[in-house]
PDB file of C-alpha atoms and ligand atoms in Angstrom:
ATOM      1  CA  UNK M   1       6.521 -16.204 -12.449  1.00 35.00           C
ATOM      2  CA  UNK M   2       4.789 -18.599 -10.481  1.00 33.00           C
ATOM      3  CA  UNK M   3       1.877 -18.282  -8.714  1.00 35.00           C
ATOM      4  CA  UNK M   4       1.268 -20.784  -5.877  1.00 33.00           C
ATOM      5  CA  UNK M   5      -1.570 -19.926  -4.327  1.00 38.00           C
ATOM      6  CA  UNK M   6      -4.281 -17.613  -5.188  1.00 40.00           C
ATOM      7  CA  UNK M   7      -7.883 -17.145  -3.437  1.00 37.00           C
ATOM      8  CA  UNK M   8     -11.113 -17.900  -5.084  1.00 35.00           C
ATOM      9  CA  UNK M   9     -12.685 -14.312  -6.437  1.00 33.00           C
ATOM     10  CA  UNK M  10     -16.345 -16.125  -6.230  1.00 36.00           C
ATOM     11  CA  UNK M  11     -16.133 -14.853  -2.773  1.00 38.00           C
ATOM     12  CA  UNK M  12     -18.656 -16.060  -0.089  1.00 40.00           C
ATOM     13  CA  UNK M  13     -21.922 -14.894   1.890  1.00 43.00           C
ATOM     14  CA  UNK M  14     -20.780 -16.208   5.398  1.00 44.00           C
ATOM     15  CA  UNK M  15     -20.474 -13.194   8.003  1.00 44.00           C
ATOM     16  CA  UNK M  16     -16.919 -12.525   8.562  1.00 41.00           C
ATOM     17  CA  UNK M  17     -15.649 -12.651  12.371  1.00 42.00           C
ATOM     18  CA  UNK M  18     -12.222 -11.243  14.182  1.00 48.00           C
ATOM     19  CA  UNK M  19     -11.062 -14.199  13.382  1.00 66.00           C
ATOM     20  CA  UNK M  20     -11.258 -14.064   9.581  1.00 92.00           C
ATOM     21  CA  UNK M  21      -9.654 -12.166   7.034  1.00 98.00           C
ATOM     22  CA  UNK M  22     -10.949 -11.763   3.749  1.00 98.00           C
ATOM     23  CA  UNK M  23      -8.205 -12.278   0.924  1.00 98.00           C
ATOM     24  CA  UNK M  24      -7.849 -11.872  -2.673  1.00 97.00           C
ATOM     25  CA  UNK M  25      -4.725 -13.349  -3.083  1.00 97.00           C
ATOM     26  CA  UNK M  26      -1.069 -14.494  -1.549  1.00 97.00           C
ATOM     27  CA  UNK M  27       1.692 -14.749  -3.749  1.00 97.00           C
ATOM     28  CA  UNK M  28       5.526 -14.472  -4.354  1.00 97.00           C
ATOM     29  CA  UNK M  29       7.718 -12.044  -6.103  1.00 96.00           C
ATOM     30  CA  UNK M  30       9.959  -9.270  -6.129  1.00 96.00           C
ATOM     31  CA  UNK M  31       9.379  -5.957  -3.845  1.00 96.00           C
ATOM     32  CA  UNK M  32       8.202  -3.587  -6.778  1.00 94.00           C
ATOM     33  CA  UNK M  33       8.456   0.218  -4.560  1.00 95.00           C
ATOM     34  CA  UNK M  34       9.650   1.850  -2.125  1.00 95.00           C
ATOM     35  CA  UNK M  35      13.026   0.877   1.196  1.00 94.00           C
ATOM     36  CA  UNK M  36      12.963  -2.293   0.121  1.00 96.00           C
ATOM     37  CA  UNK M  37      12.011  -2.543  -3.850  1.00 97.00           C
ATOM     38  CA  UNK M  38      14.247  -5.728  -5.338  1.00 96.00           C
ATOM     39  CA  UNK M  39      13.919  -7.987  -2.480  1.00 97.00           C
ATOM     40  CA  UNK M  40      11.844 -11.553  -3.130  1.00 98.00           C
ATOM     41  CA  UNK M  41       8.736 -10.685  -0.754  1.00 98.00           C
ATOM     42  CA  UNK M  42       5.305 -12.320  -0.667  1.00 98.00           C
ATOM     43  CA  UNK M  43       2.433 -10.355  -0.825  1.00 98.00           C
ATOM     44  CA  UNK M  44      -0.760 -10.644   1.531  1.00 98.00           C
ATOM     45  CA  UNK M  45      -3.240  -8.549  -0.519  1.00 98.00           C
ATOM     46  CA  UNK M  46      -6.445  -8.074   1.688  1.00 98.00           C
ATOM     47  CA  UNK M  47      -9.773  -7.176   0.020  1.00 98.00           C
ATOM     48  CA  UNK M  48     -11.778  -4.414   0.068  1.00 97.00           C
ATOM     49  CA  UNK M  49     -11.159  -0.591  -0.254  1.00 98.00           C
ATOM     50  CA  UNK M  50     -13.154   2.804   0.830  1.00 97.00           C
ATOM     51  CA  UNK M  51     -11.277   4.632  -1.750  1.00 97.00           C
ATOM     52  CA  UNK M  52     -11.834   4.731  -5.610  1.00 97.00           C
ATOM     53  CA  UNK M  53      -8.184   5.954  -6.596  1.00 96.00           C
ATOM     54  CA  UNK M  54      -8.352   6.756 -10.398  1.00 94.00           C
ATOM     55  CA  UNK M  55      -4.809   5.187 -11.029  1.00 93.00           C
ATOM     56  CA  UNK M  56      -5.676   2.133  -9.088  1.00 95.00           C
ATOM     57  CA  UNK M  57      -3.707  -1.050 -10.191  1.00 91.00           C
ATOM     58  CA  UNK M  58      -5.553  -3.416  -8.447  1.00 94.00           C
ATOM     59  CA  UNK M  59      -9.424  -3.153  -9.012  1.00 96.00           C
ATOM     60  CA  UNK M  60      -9.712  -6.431  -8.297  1.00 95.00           C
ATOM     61  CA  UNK M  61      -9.479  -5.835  -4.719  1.00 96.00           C
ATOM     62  CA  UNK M  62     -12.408  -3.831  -4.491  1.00 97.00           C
ATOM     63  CA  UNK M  63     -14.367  -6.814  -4.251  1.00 95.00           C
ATOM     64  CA  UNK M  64     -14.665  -9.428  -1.483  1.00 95.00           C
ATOM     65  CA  UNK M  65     -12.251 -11.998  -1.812  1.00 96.00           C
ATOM     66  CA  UNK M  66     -12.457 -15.292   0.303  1.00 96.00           C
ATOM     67  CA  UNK M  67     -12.719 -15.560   3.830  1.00 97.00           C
ATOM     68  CA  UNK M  68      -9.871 -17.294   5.865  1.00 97.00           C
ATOM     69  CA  UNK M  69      -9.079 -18.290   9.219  1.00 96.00           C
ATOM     70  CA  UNK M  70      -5.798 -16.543  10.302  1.00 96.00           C
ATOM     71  CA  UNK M  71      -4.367 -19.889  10.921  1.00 96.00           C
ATOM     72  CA  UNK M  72      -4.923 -20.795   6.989  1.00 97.00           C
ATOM     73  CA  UNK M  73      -3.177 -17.416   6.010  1.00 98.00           C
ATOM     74  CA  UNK M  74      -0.129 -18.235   8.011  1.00 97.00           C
ATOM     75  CA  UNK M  75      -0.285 -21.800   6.881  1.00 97.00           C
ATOM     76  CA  UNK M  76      -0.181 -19.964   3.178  1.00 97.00           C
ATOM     77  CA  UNK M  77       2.329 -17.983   3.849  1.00 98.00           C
ATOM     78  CA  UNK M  78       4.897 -20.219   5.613  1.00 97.00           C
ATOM     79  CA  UNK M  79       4.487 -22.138   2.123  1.00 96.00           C
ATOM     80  CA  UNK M  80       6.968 -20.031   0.543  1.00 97.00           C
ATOM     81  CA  UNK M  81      10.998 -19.524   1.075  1.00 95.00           C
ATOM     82  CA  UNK M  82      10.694 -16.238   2.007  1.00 97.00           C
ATOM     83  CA  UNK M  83      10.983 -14.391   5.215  1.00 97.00           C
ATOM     84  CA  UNK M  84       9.579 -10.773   3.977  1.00 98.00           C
ATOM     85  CA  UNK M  85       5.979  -9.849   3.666  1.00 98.00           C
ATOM     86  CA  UNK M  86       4.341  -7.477   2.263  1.00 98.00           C
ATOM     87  CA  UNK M  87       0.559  -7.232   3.490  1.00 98.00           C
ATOM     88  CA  UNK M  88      -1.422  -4.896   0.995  1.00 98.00           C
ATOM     89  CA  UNK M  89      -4.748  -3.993  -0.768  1.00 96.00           C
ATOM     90  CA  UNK M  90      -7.208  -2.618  -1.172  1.00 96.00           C
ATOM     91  CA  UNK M  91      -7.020  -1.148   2.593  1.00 98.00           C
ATOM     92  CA  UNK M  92      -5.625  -3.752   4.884  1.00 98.00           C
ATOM     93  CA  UNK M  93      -6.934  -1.166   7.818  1.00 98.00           C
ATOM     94  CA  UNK M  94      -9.993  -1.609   6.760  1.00 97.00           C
ATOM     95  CA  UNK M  95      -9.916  -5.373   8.273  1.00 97.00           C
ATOM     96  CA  UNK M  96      -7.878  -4.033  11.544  1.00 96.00           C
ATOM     97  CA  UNK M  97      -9.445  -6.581  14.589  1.00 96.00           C
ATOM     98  CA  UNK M  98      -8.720  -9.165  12.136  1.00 97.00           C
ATOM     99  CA  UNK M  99      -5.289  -7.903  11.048  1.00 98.00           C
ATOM    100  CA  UNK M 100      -3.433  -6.782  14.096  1.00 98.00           C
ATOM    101  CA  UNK M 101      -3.801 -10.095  15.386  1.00 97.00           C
ATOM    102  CA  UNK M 102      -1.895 -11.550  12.683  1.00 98.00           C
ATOM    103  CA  UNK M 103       1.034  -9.248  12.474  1.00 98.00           C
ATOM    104  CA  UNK M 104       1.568 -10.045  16.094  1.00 98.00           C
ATOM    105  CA  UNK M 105       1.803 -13.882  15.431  1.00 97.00           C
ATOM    106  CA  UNK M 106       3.997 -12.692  12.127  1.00 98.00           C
ATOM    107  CA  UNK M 107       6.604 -10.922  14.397  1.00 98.00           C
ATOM    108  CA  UNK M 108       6.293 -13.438  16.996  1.00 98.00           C
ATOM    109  CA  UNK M 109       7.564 -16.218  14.228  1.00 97.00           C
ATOM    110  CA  UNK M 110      10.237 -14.057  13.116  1.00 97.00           C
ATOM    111  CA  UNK M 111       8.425 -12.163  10.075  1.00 98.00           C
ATOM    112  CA  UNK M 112       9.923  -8.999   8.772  1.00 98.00           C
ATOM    113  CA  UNK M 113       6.567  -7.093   7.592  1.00 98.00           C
ATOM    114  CA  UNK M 114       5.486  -4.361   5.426  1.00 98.00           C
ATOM    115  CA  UNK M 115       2.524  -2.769   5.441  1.00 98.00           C
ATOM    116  CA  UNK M 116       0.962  -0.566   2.475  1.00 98.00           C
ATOM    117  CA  UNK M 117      -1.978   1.448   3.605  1.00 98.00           C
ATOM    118  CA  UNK M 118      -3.149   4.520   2.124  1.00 98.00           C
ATOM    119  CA  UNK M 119      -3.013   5.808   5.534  1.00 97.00           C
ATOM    120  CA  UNK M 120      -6.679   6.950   6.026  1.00 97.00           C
ATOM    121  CA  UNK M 121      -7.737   4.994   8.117  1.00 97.00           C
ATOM    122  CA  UNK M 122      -6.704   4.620  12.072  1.00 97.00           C
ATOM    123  CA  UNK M 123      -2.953   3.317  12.205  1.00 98.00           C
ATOM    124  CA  UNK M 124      -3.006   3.090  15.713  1.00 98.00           C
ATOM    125  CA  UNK M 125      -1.955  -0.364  17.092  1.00 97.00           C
ATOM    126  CA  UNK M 126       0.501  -1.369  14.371  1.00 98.00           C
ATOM    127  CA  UNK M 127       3.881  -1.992  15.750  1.00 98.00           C
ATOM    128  CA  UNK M 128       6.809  -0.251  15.244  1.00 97.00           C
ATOM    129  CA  UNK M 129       8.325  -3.306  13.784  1.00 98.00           C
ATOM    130  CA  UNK M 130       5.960  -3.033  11.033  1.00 98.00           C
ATOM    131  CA  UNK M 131       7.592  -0.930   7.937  1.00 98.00           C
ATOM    132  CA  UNK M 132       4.512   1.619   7.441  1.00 98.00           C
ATOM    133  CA  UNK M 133       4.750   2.786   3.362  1.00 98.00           C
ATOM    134  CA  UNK M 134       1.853   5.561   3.213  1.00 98.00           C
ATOM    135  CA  UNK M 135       0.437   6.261  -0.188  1.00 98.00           C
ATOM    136  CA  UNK M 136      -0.784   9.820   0.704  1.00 98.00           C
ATOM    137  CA  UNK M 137      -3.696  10.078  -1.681  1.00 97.00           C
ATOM    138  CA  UNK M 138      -4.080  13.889  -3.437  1.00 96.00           C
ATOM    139  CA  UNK M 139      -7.534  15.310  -3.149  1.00 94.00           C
ATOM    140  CA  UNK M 140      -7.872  15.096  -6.931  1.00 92.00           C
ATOM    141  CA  UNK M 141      -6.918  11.333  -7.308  1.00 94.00           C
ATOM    142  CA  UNK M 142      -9.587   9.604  -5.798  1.00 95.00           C
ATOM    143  CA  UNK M 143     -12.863   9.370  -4.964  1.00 95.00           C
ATOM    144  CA  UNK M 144     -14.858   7.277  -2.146  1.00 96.00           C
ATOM    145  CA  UNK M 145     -17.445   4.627  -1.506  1.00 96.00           C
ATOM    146  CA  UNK M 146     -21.160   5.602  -0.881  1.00 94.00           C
ATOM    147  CA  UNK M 147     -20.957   6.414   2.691  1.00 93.00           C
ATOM    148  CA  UNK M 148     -17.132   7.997   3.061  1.00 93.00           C
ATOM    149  CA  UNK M 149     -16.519  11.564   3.929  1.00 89.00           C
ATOM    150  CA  UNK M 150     -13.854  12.549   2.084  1.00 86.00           C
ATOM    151  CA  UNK M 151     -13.285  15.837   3.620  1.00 83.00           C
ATOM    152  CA  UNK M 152     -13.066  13.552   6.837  1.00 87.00           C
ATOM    153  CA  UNK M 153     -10.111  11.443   5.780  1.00 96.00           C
ATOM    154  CA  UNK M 154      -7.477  14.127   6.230  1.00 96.00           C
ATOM    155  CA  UNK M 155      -7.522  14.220   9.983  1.00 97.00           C
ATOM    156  CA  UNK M 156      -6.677  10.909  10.543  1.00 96.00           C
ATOM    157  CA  UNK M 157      -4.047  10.980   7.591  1.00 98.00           C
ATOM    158  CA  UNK M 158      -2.602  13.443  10.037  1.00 97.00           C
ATOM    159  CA  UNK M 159      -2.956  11.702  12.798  1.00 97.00           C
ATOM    160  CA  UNK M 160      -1.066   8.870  11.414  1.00 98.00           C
ATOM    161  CA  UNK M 161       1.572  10.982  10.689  1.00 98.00           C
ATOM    162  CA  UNK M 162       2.784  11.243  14.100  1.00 97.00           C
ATOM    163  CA  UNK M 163       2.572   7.399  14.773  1.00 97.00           C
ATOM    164  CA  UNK M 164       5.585   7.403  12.079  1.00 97.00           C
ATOM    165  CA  UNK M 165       8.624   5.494  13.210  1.00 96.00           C
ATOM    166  CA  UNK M 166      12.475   5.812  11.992  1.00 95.00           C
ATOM    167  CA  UNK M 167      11.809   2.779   8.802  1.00 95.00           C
ATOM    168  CA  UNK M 168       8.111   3.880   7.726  1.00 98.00           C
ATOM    169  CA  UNK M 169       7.946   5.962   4.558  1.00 98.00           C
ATOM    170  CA  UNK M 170       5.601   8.256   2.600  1.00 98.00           C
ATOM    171  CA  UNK M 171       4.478   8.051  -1.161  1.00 98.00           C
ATOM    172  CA  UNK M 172       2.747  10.017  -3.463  1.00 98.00           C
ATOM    173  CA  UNK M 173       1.740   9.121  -6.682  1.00 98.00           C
ATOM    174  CA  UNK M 174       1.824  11.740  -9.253  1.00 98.00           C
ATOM    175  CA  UNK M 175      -0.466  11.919 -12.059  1.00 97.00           C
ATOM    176  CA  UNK M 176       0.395  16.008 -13.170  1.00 97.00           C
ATOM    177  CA  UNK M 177       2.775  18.721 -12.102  1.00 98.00           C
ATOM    178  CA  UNK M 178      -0.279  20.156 -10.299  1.00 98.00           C
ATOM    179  CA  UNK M 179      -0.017  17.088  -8.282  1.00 98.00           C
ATOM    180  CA  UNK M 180       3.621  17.243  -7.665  1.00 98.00           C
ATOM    181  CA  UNK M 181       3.257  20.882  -6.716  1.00 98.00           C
ATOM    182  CA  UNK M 182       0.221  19.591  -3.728  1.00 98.00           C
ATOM    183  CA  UNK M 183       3.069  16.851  -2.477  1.00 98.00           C
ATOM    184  CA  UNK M 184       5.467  19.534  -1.539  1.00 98.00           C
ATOM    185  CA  UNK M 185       2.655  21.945  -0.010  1.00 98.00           C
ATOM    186  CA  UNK M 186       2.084  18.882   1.907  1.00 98.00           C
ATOM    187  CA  UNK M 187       4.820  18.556   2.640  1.00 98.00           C
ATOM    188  CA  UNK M 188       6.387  21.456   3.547  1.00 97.00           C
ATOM    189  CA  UNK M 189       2.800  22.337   5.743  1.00 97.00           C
ATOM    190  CA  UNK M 190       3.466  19.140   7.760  1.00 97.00           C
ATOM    191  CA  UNK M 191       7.244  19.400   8.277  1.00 97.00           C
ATOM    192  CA  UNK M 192       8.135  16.216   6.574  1.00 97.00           C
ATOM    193  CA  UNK M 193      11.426  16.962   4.973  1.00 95.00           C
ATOM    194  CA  UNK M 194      13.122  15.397   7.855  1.00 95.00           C
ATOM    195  CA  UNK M 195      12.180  11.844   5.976  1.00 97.00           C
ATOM    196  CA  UNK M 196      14.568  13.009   3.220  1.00 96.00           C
ATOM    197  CA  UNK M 197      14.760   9.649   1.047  1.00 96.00           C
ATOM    198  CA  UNK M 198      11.629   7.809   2.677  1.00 98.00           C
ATOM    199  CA  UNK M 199       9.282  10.402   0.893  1.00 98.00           C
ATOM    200  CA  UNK M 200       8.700   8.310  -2.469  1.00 98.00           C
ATOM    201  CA  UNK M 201       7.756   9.840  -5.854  1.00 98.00           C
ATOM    202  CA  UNK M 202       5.824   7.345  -8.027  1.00 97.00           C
ATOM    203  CA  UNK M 203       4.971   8.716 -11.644  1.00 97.00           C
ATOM    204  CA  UNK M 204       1.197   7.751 -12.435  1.00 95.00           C
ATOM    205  CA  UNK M 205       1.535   4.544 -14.487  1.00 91.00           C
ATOM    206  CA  UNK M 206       0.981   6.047 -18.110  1.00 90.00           C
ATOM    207  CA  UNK M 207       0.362   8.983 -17.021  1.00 94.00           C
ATOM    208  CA  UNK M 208       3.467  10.866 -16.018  1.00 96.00           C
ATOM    209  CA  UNK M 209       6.933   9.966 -17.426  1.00 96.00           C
ATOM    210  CA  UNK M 210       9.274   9.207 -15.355  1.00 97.00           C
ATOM    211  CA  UNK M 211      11.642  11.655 -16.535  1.00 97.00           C
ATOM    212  CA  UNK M 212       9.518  14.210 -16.216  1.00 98.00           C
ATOM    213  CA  UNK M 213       8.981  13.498 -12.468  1.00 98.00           C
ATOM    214  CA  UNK M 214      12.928  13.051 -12.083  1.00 98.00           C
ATOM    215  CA  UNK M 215      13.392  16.435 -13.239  1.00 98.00           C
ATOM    216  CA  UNK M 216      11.210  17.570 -11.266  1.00 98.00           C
ATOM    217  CA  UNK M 217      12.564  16.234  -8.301  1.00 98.00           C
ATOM    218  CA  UNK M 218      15.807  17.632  -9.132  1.00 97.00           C
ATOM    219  CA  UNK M 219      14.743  21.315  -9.052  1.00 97.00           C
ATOM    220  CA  UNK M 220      12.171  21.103  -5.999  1.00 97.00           C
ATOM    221  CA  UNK M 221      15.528  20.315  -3.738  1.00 94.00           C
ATOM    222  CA  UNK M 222      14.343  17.840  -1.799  1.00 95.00           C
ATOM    223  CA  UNK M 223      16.297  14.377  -0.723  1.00 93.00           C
ATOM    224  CA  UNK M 224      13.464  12.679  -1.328  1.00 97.00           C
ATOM    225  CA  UNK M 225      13.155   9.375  -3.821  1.00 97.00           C
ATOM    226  CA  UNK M 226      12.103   8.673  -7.061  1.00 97.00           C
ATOM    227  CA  UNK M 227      10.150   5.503  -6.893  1.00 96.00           C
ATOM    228  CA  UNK M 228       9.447   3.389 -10.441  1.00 94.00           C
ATOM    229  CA  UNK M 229       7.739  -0.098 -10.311  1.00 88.00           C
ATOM    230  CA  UNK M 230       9.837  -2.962 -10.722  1.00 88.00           C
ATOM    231  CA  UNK M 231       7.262  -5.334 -11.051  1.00 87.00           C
ATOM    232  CA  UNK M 232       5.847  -3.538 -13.722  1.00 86.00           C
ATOM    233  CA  UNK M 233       9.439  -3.144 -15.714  1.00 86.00           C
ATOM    234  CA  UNK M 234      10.255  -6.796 -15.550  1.00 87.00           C
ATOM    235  CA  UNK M 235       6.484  -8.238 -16.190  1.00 88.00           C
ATOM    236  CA  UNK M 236       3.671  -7.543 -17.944  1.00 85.00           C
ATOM    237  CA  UNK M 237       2.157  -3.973 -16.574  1.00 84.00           C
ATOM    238  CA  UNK M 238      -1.121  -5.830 -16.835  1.00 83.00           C
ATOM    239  CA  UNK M 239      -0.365  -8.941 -15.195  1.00 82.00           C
ATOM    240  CA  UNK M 240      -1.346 -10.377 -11.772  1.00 80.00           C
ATOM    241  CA  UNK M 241       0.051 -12.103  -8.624  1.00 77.00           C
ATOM    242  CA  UNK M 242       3.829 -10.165  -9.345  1.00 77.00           C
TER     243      UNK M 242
HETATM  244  S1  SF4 Y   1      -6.246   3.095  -1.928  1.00 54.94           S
HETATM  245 FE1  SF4 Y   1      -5.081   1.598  -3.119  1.00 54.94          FE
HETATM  246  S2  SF4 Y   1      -6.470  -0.167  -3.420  1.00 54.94           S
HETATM  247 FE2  SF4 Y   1      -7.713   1.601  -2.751  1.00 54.94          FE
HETATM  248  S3  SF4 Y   1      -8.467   2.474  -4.681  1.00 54.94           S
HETATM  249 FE3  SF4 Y   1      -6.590   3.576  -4.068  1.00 54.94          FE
HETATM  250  S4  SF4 Y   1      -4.898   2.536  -5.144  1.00 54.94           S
HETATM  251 FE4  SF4 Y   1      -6.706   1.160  -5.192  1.00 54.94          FE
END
């Protein structure tokens, strides 16, 4: 798997400005979840998260990555042979006057775009063309930076639920039955069953077997989707930048 490009982690102490992201690393694989798992895709992953999820994959990210102009980004990206992009995290919401900008010029050159969020903070602004997947975070799975009410992240999860369009999705990782049983409370409470297959299932990495979950699925009756990791069957579960 190559990796063409990858930020510095040293990181920097110059001030950040609208016009700078901060980034821990571009590179290009293979979709791993969700509509559109299986494609070749290259991933934006932004730096920097509010939450402290307990199955989180990508650690790394919790740390400031390097600063870039949004000129060097797209210059990084239009490296590759490879019309799909997936910008991800940490929280890529968290760097919003810096982000929205970009996805504009993304679309504008013909981008298709996906955006993974864990859909606590605002989502307003994104356009529709942007394929929303929302890792709805159960209350038990994470906790938060010094300075983050949790109890205060719910509202605008729900908020952001009615800025869904007809291609964004829903996920939910599950680390227990207990966990599995709060997704369908959730969802039944908020009337999602309408998304049928774009409510994803993700067993916890290690955690949950997959099988389990499938089963699971099975008997709760609802058309939504079991969703494994692909990246993580055909490399190294512990690897980076695929
Ligand atoms: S929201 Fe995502 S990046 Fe942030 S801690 Fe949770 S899994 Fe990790």
């Amino acid at each position: 798997m190559r990796t063409p490009w990858r930020t510095s982690r040293a990181g920097g102490k110059r001030r950040s400005t609208v016009h700078e992201l901060i980034v821990d690393e571009i590179f290009y694989s293979i979709q791993g979840e969700a509509r559109d798992a299986g494609r070749p895709c290259v991933f934006l992953r932004l730096s920097l998260c509010d939450l402290r999820c307990h199955y989180c994959d990508t650690k790394y990210s919790w740390k400031r990555g390097r600063e870039l102009s949004s000129d060097e980004v797209l210059a990084a990206l239009a490296g590759h042979r490879c019309r799909l992009i997936c910008i991800t995290g940490g929280e890529p919401m968290l760097q919003r006057d810096a982000l929205l900008p970009l996805i504009d010029a993304l679309l504008g050159a013909g981008y298709e775009l996906i955006l993974e969020t864990h859909g606590m903070a605002p989502l307003d602004g994104v356009p529709d063309a942007v394929c929303k997947v929302v890792d709805v975070k159960i209350p038990n799975s994470f906790g938060v930076v010094k300075g983050v009410d949790k109890e205060a992240l719910y509202p605008t999860l729900e908020h952001n639920l009615t800025l869904l369009g007809d291609r964004d999705q829903l996920k939910f990782v599950i680390g227990s039955r207990d966990d599995f049983d709060w997704a369908l409370r959730f969802v039944e409470r908020h009337r999602l069953g309408p998304l049928g297959d774009r409510l994803l299932f993700s067993p916890s990495y290690g955690v949950v077997e997959p099988h389990d979950l499938a089963e699971w699925l099975k008997t709760s009756g609802l058309p939504g989707r079991l969703n494994l990791q692909l990246h993580k069957l055909i490399w190294d579960p512990e690897s980076r930048g695929v």
